Amino acid sequence: MAEPRARRMLVGIIGVGLALYLGLCALLYLQQRRLIYYPQFTRVAPAQADFTLRRPDAVLRGWVVNPGRKDAVLYFGGNAEAVEGNREAFDHALPSHTVYLVAYRGYGASDGEPSEAALLADALALHDDIATRHPNGRVAVIGRSLGSGVATHVASERDIADLVLITPFDSLAAVARSHYPAFPVGLLLKDRYDSAARLPRHQGRLLVLRAGLDAVVPPRHTDRLLSLFKEPVLVKDFPQASHDDLSSHPAYWPAIRDFLDRNAE
């Protein structure tokens, strides 16, 4: 009698464990965008912005640094980044460029809710609008962390001469698997930001800033992305930098400035 009872207990424990696991999978699926996007830390009043772009279902708002320059830079930030915080740094680092810091939908002063499809479509619309504002210049694109996935998409769909990727990843799905190895994130994830598939379509120059102690985007994901790009790449490595403190390194802004100023000659 003891053996059948023990077997039933084991089956019951396995059943409870499976139910808990499936429940966690369901929770991850339903709440995944809350784990990807953190706009709640960036919200500001629309009146604070000085740039707007109307989309069919939202108004994007942001800031313009050094207006009136021939060449432009379009910057895409991280998943919890208040992009306006970069205004002074861009002003000092890139005085020869007009820099556009536009908040993702749902971020800053922009309307709407973030999703990959929406952010990528917005990014192309932003690039095309900015290109019309600089008809005799070039539009460089910079993307940091999550923004590297957005920037890579723009570079795969538009003629971008100068692309800068800061702590980029091969795909969000691959990074998520690193952080949640016990879950089938490949099946659960809606927003994938597959830069590995998109970056090879970029035909221009590329600068990558790599953080050696990055725990958010482990360096192997940056390395895999680089391995798929067959053109020459300028890599600036910061072996002792982490994901969040990379931009405070003394060589961070000079690396970006030197790359863009050289290509603007």
mmCIF file of C-alpha atoms in Angstrom:
data_model
loop_
_atom_site.group_PDB
_atom_site.id
_atom_site.type_symbol
_atom_site.label_atom_id
_atom_site.label_comp_id
_atom_site.label_asym_id
_atom_site.label_seq_id
_atom_site.Cartn_x
_atom_site.Cartn_y
_atom_site.Cartn_z
ATOM 1 C CA MET A 1 0.000 0.000 0.000
ATOM 2 C CA ALA A 2 2.854 2.379 0.794
ATOM 3 C CA GLU A 3 4.290 2.276 -2.694
ATOM 4 C CA PRO A 4 1.065 3.284 -4.559
ATOM 5 C CA ARG A 5 0.504 6.044 -1.997
ATOM 6 C CA ALA A 6 4.039 7.360 -2.499
ATOM 7 C CA ARG A 7 3.557 7.213 -6.234
ATOM 8 C CA ARG A 8 0.330 9.222 -5.972
ATOM 9 C CA MET A 9 2.080 11.811 -3.809
ATOM 10 C CA LEU A 10 4.898 12.099 -6.328
ATOM 11 C CA VAL A 11 2.423 12.506 -9.191
ATOM 12 C CA GLY A 12 0.611 15.141 -7.164
ATOM 13 C CA ILE A 13 3.790 17.063 -6.469
ATOM 14 C CA ILE A 14 4.753 16.931 -10.135
ATOM 15 C CA GLY A 15 1.275 18.120 -11.097
ATOM 16 C CA VAL A 16 1.454 21.069 -8.692
ATOM 17 C CA GLY A 17 4.932 21.949 -9.941
ATOM 18 C CA LEU A 18 3.801 21.789 -13.567
ATOM 19 C CA ALA A 19 0.786 23.953 -12.809
ATOM 20 C CA LEU A 20 3.013 26.528 -11.111
ATOM 21 C CA TYR A 21 5.445 26.479 -14.030
ATOM 22 C CA LEU A 22 2.676 26.939 -16.599
ATOM 23 C CA GLY A 23 1.256 29.728 -14.470
ATOM 24 C CA LEU A 24 4.606 31.501 -14.462
ATOM 25 C CA CYS A 25 4.844 31.063 -18.244
ATOM 26 C CA ALA A 26 1.406 32.609 -18.607
ATOM 27 C CA LEU A 27 2.399 35.487 -16.329
ATOM 28 C CA LEU A 28 5.545 36.131 -18.346
ATOM 29 C CA TYR A 29 3.553 36.102 -21.566
ATOM 30 C CA LEU A 30 0.900 38.497 -20.277
ATOM 31 C CA GLN A 31 3.305 40.865 -18.533
ATOM 32 C CA GLN A 32 6.229 40.705 -20.961
ATOM 33 C CA ARG A 33 5.983 44.285 -22.178
ATOM 34 C CA ARG A 34 6.123 45.471 -18.579
ATOM 35 C CA LEU A 35 9.463 43.657 -18.369
ATOM 36 C CA ILE A 36 10.773 45.189 -21.622
ATOM 37 C CA TYR A 37 9.568 48.786 -21.497
ATOM 38 C CA TYR A 38 9.821 51.161 -18.527
ATOM 39 C CA PRO A 39 8.216 54.418 -19.709
ATOM 40 C CA GLN A 40 6.883 55.231 -16.234
ATOM 41 C CA PHE A 41 10.309 56.543 -15.240
ATOM 42 C CA THR A 42 10.503 59.024 -18.125
ATOM 43 C CA ARG A 43 7.175 60.856 -18.317
ATOM 44 C CA VAL A 44 7.204 64.657 -18.674
ATOM 45 C CA ALA A 45 4.657 67.263 -19.716
ATOM 46 C CA PRO A 46 4.213 67.797 -23.487
ATOM 47 C CA ALA A 47 4.990 71.482 -23.053
ATOM 48 C CA GLN A 48 8.583 70.613 -22.164
ATOM 49 C CA ALA A 49 9.295 69.176 -25.630
ATOM 50 C CA ASP A 50 10.326 71.293 -28.617
ATOM 51 C CA PHE A 51 9.831 68.754 -31.443
ATOM 52 C CA THR A 52 6.705 66.893 -32.555
ATOM 53 C CA LEU A 53 5.880 64.324 -35.199
ATOM 54 C CA ARG A 54 2.278 63.322 -35.731
ATOM 55 C CA ARG A 55 1.666 59.661 -36.392
ATOM 56 C CA PRO A 56 -1.726 58.152 -37.371
ATOM 57 C CA ASP A 57 -2.381 56.998 -33.803
ATOM 58 C CA ALA A 58 -0.018 59.056 -31.655
ATOM 59 C CA VAL A 59 2.059 62.228 -31.384
ATOM 60 C CA LEU A 60 5.783 61.744 -30.811
ATOM 61 C CA ARG A 61 7.553 64.502 -28.923
ATOM 62 C CA GLY A 62 11.178 65.214 -28.216
ATOM 63 C CA TRP A 63 14.033 67.670 -28.185
ATOM 64 C CA VAL A 64 16.364 69.193 -30.773
ATOM 65 C CA VAL A 65 19.979 69.994 -29.919
ATOM 66 C CA ASN A 66 22.090 72.383 -32.034
ATOM 67 C CA PRO A 67 19.359 73.241 -34.566
ATOM 68 C CA GLY A 68 20.307 74.467 -38.000
ATOM 69 C CA ARG A 69 23.310 72.256 -38.725
ATOM 70 C CA LYS A 70 23.760 70.621 -42.117
ATOM 71 C CA ASP A 71 24.125 67.068 -40.766
ATOM 72 C CA ALA A 72 21.843 65.397 -38.246
ATOM 73 C CA VAL A 73 21.856 62.612 -35.679
ATOM 74 C CA LEU A 74 18.802 60.587 -34.674
ATOM 75 C CA TYR A 75 19.220 58.989 -31.256
ATOM 76 C CA PHE A 76 17.269 56.012 -29.888
ATOM 77 C CA GLY A 77 17.653 55.405 -26.169
ATOM 78 C CA GLY A 78 17.356 52.514 -23.764
ATOM 79 C CA ASN A 79 14.242 50.941 -22.327
ATOM 80 C CA ALA A 80 14.135 53.189 -19.250
ATOM 81 C CA GLU A 81 16.001 56.183 -20.640
ATOM 82 C CA ALA A 82 14.774 59.768 -20.462
ATOM 83 C CA VAL A 83 16.446 60.869 -23.677
ATOM 84 C CA GLU A 84 16.316 64.573 -22.848
ATOM 85 C CA GLY A 85 18.924 63.891 -20.194
ATOM 86 C CA ASN A 86 21.472 63.643 -23.032
ATOM 87 C CA ARG A 87 20.936 67.171 -24.336
ATOM 88 C CA GLU A 88 23.948 68.783 -22.686
ATOM 89 C CA ALA A 89 26.248 65.879 -23.542
ATOM 90 C CA PHE A 90 25.258 65.895 -27.220
ATOM 91 C CA ASP A 91 25.548 69.688 -27.309
ATOM 92 C CA HIS A 92 29.173 69.475 -26.184
ATOM 93 C CA ALA A 93 30.134 66.296 -28.044
ATOM 94 C CA LEU A 94 28.559 67.002 -31.442
ATOM 95 C CA PRO A 95 28.385 70.763 -32.017
ATOM 96 C CA SER A 96 28.562 70.164 -35.784
ATOM 97 C CA HIS A 97 25.345 68.104 -35.829
ATOM 98 C CA THR A 98 21.709 68.772 -35.111
ATOM 99 C CA VAL A 99 20.664 66.017 -32.728
ATOM 100 C CA TYR A 100 17.095 64.739 -32.400
ATOM 101 C CA LEU A 101 16.174 63.099 -29.107
ATOM 102 C CA VAL A 102 12.633 61.844 -29.603
ATOM 103 C CA ALA A 103 10.883 59.813 -26.912
ATOM 104 C CA TYR A 104 9.382 56.477 -27.877
ATOM 105 C CA ARG A 105 5.592 56.343 -27.820
ATOM 106 C CA GLY A 106 4.502 56.085 -24.212
ATOM 107 C CA TYR A 107 7.804 57.614 -23.062
ATOM 108 C CA GLY A 108 8.635 61.197 -22.157
ATOM 109 C CA ALA A 109 5.952 63.452 -23.612
ATOM 110 C CA SER A 110 4.963 61.084 -26.441
ATOM 111 C CA ASP A 111 1.523 59.496 -26.725
ATOM 112 C CA GLY A 112 0.623 55.833 -27.102
ATOM 113 C CA GLU A 113 1.841 52.462 -25.878
ATOM 114 C CA PRO A 114 5.232 50.939 -26.798
ATOM 115 C CA SER A 115 5.556 47.780 -28.861
ATOM 116 C CA GLU A 116 8.146 46.607 -31.358
ATOM 117 C CA ALA A 117 5.910 47.096 -34.386
ATOM 118 C CA ALA A 118 4.967 50.619 -33.303
ATOM 119 C CA LEU A 119 8.493 51.698 -32.358
ATOM 120 C CA LEU A 120 10.022 50.425 -35.588
ATOM 121 C CA ALA A 121 7.375 52.125 -37.729
ATOM 122 C CA ASP A 122 7.805 55.342 -35.747
ATOM 123 C CA ALA A 123 11.567 55.172 -36.199
ATOM 124 C CA LEU A 124 11.308 55.027 -39.986
ATOM 125 C CA ALA A 125 8.842 57.913 -39.984
ATOM 126 C CA LEU A 126 11.180 59.935 -37.775
ATOM 127 C CA HIS A 127 14.139 59.273 -40.043
ATOM 128 C CA ASP A 128 12.199 60.262 -43.146
ATOM 129 C CA ASP A 129 10.928 63.470 -41.525
ATOM 130 C CA ILE A 130 14.403 64.440 -40.328
ATOM 131 C CA ALA A 131 15.902 63.670 -43.746
ATOM 132 C CA THR A 132 13.545 66.219 -45.304
ATOM 133 C CA ARG A 133 14.731 68.783 -42.752
ATOM 134 C CA HIS A 134 18.353 68.200 -43.799
ATOM 135 C CA PRO A 135 18.136 67.828 -47.593
ATOM 136 C CA ASN A 136 21.792 68.673 -48.156
ATOM 137 C CA GLY A 137 23.171 66.754 -45.197
ATOM 138 C CA ARG A 138 23.389 63.254 -43.801
ATOM 139 C CA VAL A 139 21.383 61.630 -41.039
ATOM 140 C CA ALA A 140 23.429 59.420 -38.742
ATOM 141 C CA VAL A 141 21.653 57.010 -36.402
ATOM 142 C CA ILE A 142 22.669 56.101 -32.857
ATOM 143 C CA GLY A 143 20.989 53.431 -30.750
ATOM 144 C CA ARG A 144 21.717 52.400 -27.183
ATOM 145 C CA SER A 145 20.647 49.074 -25.640
ATOM 146 C CA LEU A 146 16.988 48.606 -26.687
ATOM 147 C CA GLY A 147 17.549 51.515 -29.057
ATOM 148 C CA SER A 148 20.247 49.525 -30.847
ATOM 149 C CA GLY A 149 17.494 47.225 -32.088
ATOM 150 C CA VAL A 150 15.492 50.226 -33.313
ATOM 151 C CA ALA A 151 18.520 51.858 -34.920
ATOM 152 C CA THR A 152 19.505 48.618 -36.658
ATOM 153 C CA HIS A 153 16.037 48.367 -38.164
ATOM 154 C CA VAL A 154 16.330 51.890 -39.575
ATOM 155 C CA ALA A 155 19.760 51.085 -41.001
ATOM 156 C CA SER A 156 18.370 47.951 -42.634
ATOM 157 C CA GLU A 157 15.540 49.865 -44.320
ATOM 158 C CA ARG A 158 17.150 53.214 -45.152
ATOM 159 C CA ASP A 159 20.454 54.380 -46.636
ATOM 160 C CA ILE A 160 22.324 55.182 -43.430
ATOM 161 C CA ALA A 161 25.964 56.099 -43.925
ATOM 162 C CA ASP A 162 26.893 56.243 -40.241
ATOM 163 C CA LEU A 163 25.476 53.872 -37.620
ATOM 164 C CA VAL A 164 26.505 53.797 -33.951
ATOM 165 C CA LEU A 165 25.361 50.920 -31.736
ATOM 166 C CA ILE A 166 25.924 51.110 -27.981
ATOM 167 C CA THR A 167 25.745 47.831 -26.015
ATOM 168 C CA PRO A 168 23.850 46.153 -28.876
ATOM 169 C CA PHE A 169 22.462 42.611 -28.866
ATOM 170 C CA ASP A 170 21.849 39.916 -31.449
ATOM 171 C CA SER A 171 18.161 39.624 -30.561
ATOM 172 C CA LEU A 172 15.970 40.342 -27.586
ATOM 173 C CA ALA A 173 14.887 36.706 -27.591
ATOM 174 C CA ALA A 174 18.496 35.555 -27.211
ATOM 175 C CA VAL A 175 19.122 37.984 -24.353
ATOM 176 C CA ALA A 176 15.888 36.931 -22.660
ATOM 177 C CA ARG A 177 16.956 33.294 -22.842
ATOM 178 C CA SER A 178 20.135 34.247 -20.985
ATOM 179 C CA HIS A 179 18.133 35.834 -18.189
ATOM 180 C CA TYR A 180 15.271 33.311 -18.073
ATOM 181 C CA PRO A 181 16.841 29.984 -19.087
ATOM 182 C CA ALA A 182 14.089 27.935 -17.419
ATOM 183 C CA PHE A 183 11.343 29.353 -19.622
ATOM 184 C CA PRO A 184 10.557 28.910 -23.342
ATOM 185 C CA VAL A 185 10.989 32.610 -24.106
ATOM 186 C CA GLY A 186 11.338 31.877 -27.809
ATOM 187 C CA LEU A 187 7.717 30.779 -27.800
ATOM 188 C CA LEU A 188 6.462 33.465 -25.414
ATOM 189 C CA LEU A 189 8.131 36.614 -26.690
ATOM 190 C CA LYS A 190 6.164 39.015 -28.895
ATOM 191 C CA ASP A 191 8.748 41.794 -29.354
ATOM 192 C CA ARG A 192 11.969 40.205 -30.574
ATOM 193 C CA TYR A 193 14.134 43.003 -32.047
ATOM 194 C CA ASP A 194 16.074 40.593 -34.238
ATOM 195 C CA SER A 195 19.130 42.711 -35.018
ATOM 196 C CA ALA A 196 21.062 39.625 -36.099
ATOM 197 C CA ALA A 197 18.742 39.286 -39.084
ATOM 198 C CA ARG A 198 18.675 43.012 -39.867
ATOM 199 C CA LEU A 199 22.207 44.310 -39.404
ATOM 200 C CA PRO A 200 23.689 42.503 -42.456
ATOM 201 C CA ARG A 201 21.446 44.703 -44.641
ATOM 202 C CA HIS A 202 23.211 47.842 -43.413
ATOM 203 C CA GLN A 203 25.517 49.122 -46.162
ATOM 204 C CA GLY A 204 27.231 51.974 -44.335
ATOM 205 C CA ARG A 205 29.885 52.337 -41.673
ATOM 206 C CA LEU A 206 29.436 50.971 -38.175
ATOM 207 C CA LEU A 207 30.784 51.899 -34.752
ATOM 208 C CA VAL A 208 30.032 49.578 -31.822
ATOM 209 C CA LEU A 209 30.619 50.520 -28.194
ATOM 210 C CA ARG A 210 30.974 47.348 -26.129
ATOM 211 C CA ALA A 211 30.800 47.111 -22.326
ATOM 212 C CA GLY A 212 32.938 44.266 -20.989
ATOM 213 C CA LEU A 213 31.075 43.950 -17.663
ATOM 214 C CA ASP A 214 27.581 44.274 -19.112
ATOM 215 C CA ALA A 215 25.158 42.140 -17.098
ATOM 216 C CA VAL A 216 22.046 43.364 -18.963
ATOM 217 C CA VAL A 217 23.316 42.597 -22.467
ATOM 218 C CA PRO A 218 26.070 40.023 -21.866
ATOM 219 C CA PRO A 219 28.990 40.769 -24.222
ATOM 220 C CA ARG A 220 28.583 37.450 -26.041
ATOM 221 C CA HIS A 221 25.357 38.815 -27.548
ATOM 222 C CA THR A 222 27.225 41.843 -28.866
ATOM 223 C CA ASP A 223 29.956 39.568 -30.191
ATOM 224 C CA ARG A 224 27.487 37.334 -32.008
ATOM 225 C CA LEU A 225 25.914 40.368 -33.670
ATOM 226 C CA LEU A 226 29.332 41.563 -34.808
ATOM 227 C CA SER A 227 30.173 38.149 -36.224
ATOM 228 C CA LEU A 228 27.224 38.412 -38.612
ATOM 229 C CA PHE A 229 28.231 41.775 -40.073
ATOM 230 C CA LYS A 230 30.702 41.114 -42.871
ATOM 231 C CA GLU A 231 31.772 44.710 -43.500
ATOM 232 C CA PRO A 232 34.547 46.408 -41.488
ATOM 233 C CA VAL A 233 33.450 47.430 -38.000
ATOM 234 C CA LEU A 234 35.061 49.941 -35.666
ATOM 235 C CA VAL A 235 34.716 48.503 -32.152
ATOM 236 C CA LYS A 236 35.448 50.618 -29.099
ATOM 237 C CA ASP A 237 35.812 48.237 -26.180
ATOM 238 C CA PHE A 238 35.326 49.303 -22.569
ATOM 239 C CA PRO A 239 36.455 46.202 -20.621
ATOM 240 C CA GLN A 240 35.686 47.606 -17.155
ATOM 241 C CA ALA A 241 32.381 49.295 -18.029
ATOM 242 C CA SER A 242 28.918 47.984 -17.208
ATOM 243 C CA HIS A 243 25.667 48.487 -19.068
ATOM 244 C CA ASP A 244 24.622 51.552 -17.089
ATOM 245 C CA ASP A 245 27.912 53.377 -16.479
ATOM 246 C CA LEU A 246 29.390 53.109 -19.973
ATOM 247 C CA SER A 247 28.447 56.668 -20.953
ATOM 248 C CA SER A 248 30.356 58.072 -17.960
ATOM 249 C CA HIS A 249 33.657 56.711 -19.282
ATOM 250 C CA PRO A 250 35.960 59.538 -20.490
ATOM 251 C CA ALA A 251 36.398 57.890 -23.898
ATOM 252 C CA TYR A 252 32.681 57.377 -24.569
ATOM 253 C CA TRP A 253 31.714 60.690 -26.137
ATOM 254 C CA PRO A 254 35.035 61.234 -27.938
ATOM 255 C CA ALA A 255 34.596 57.856 -29.652
ATOM 256 C CA ILE A 256 31.201 58.897 -31.009
ATOM 257 C CA ARG A 257 32.372 62.389 -31.956
ATOM 258 C CA ASP A 258 35.489 61.172 -33.760
ATOM 259 C CA PHE A 259 33.534 58.595 -35.734
ATOM 260 C CA LEU A 260 30.816 60.995 -36.893
ATOM 261 C CA ASP A 261 33.095 63.980 -37.520
ATOM 262 C CA ARG A 262 35.478 61.844 -39.561
ATOM 263 C CA ASN A 263 32.644 60.508 -41.689
ATOM 264 C CA ALA A 264 31.226 63.982 -42.206
ATOM 265 C CA GLU A 265 34.406 65.220 -43.864
#
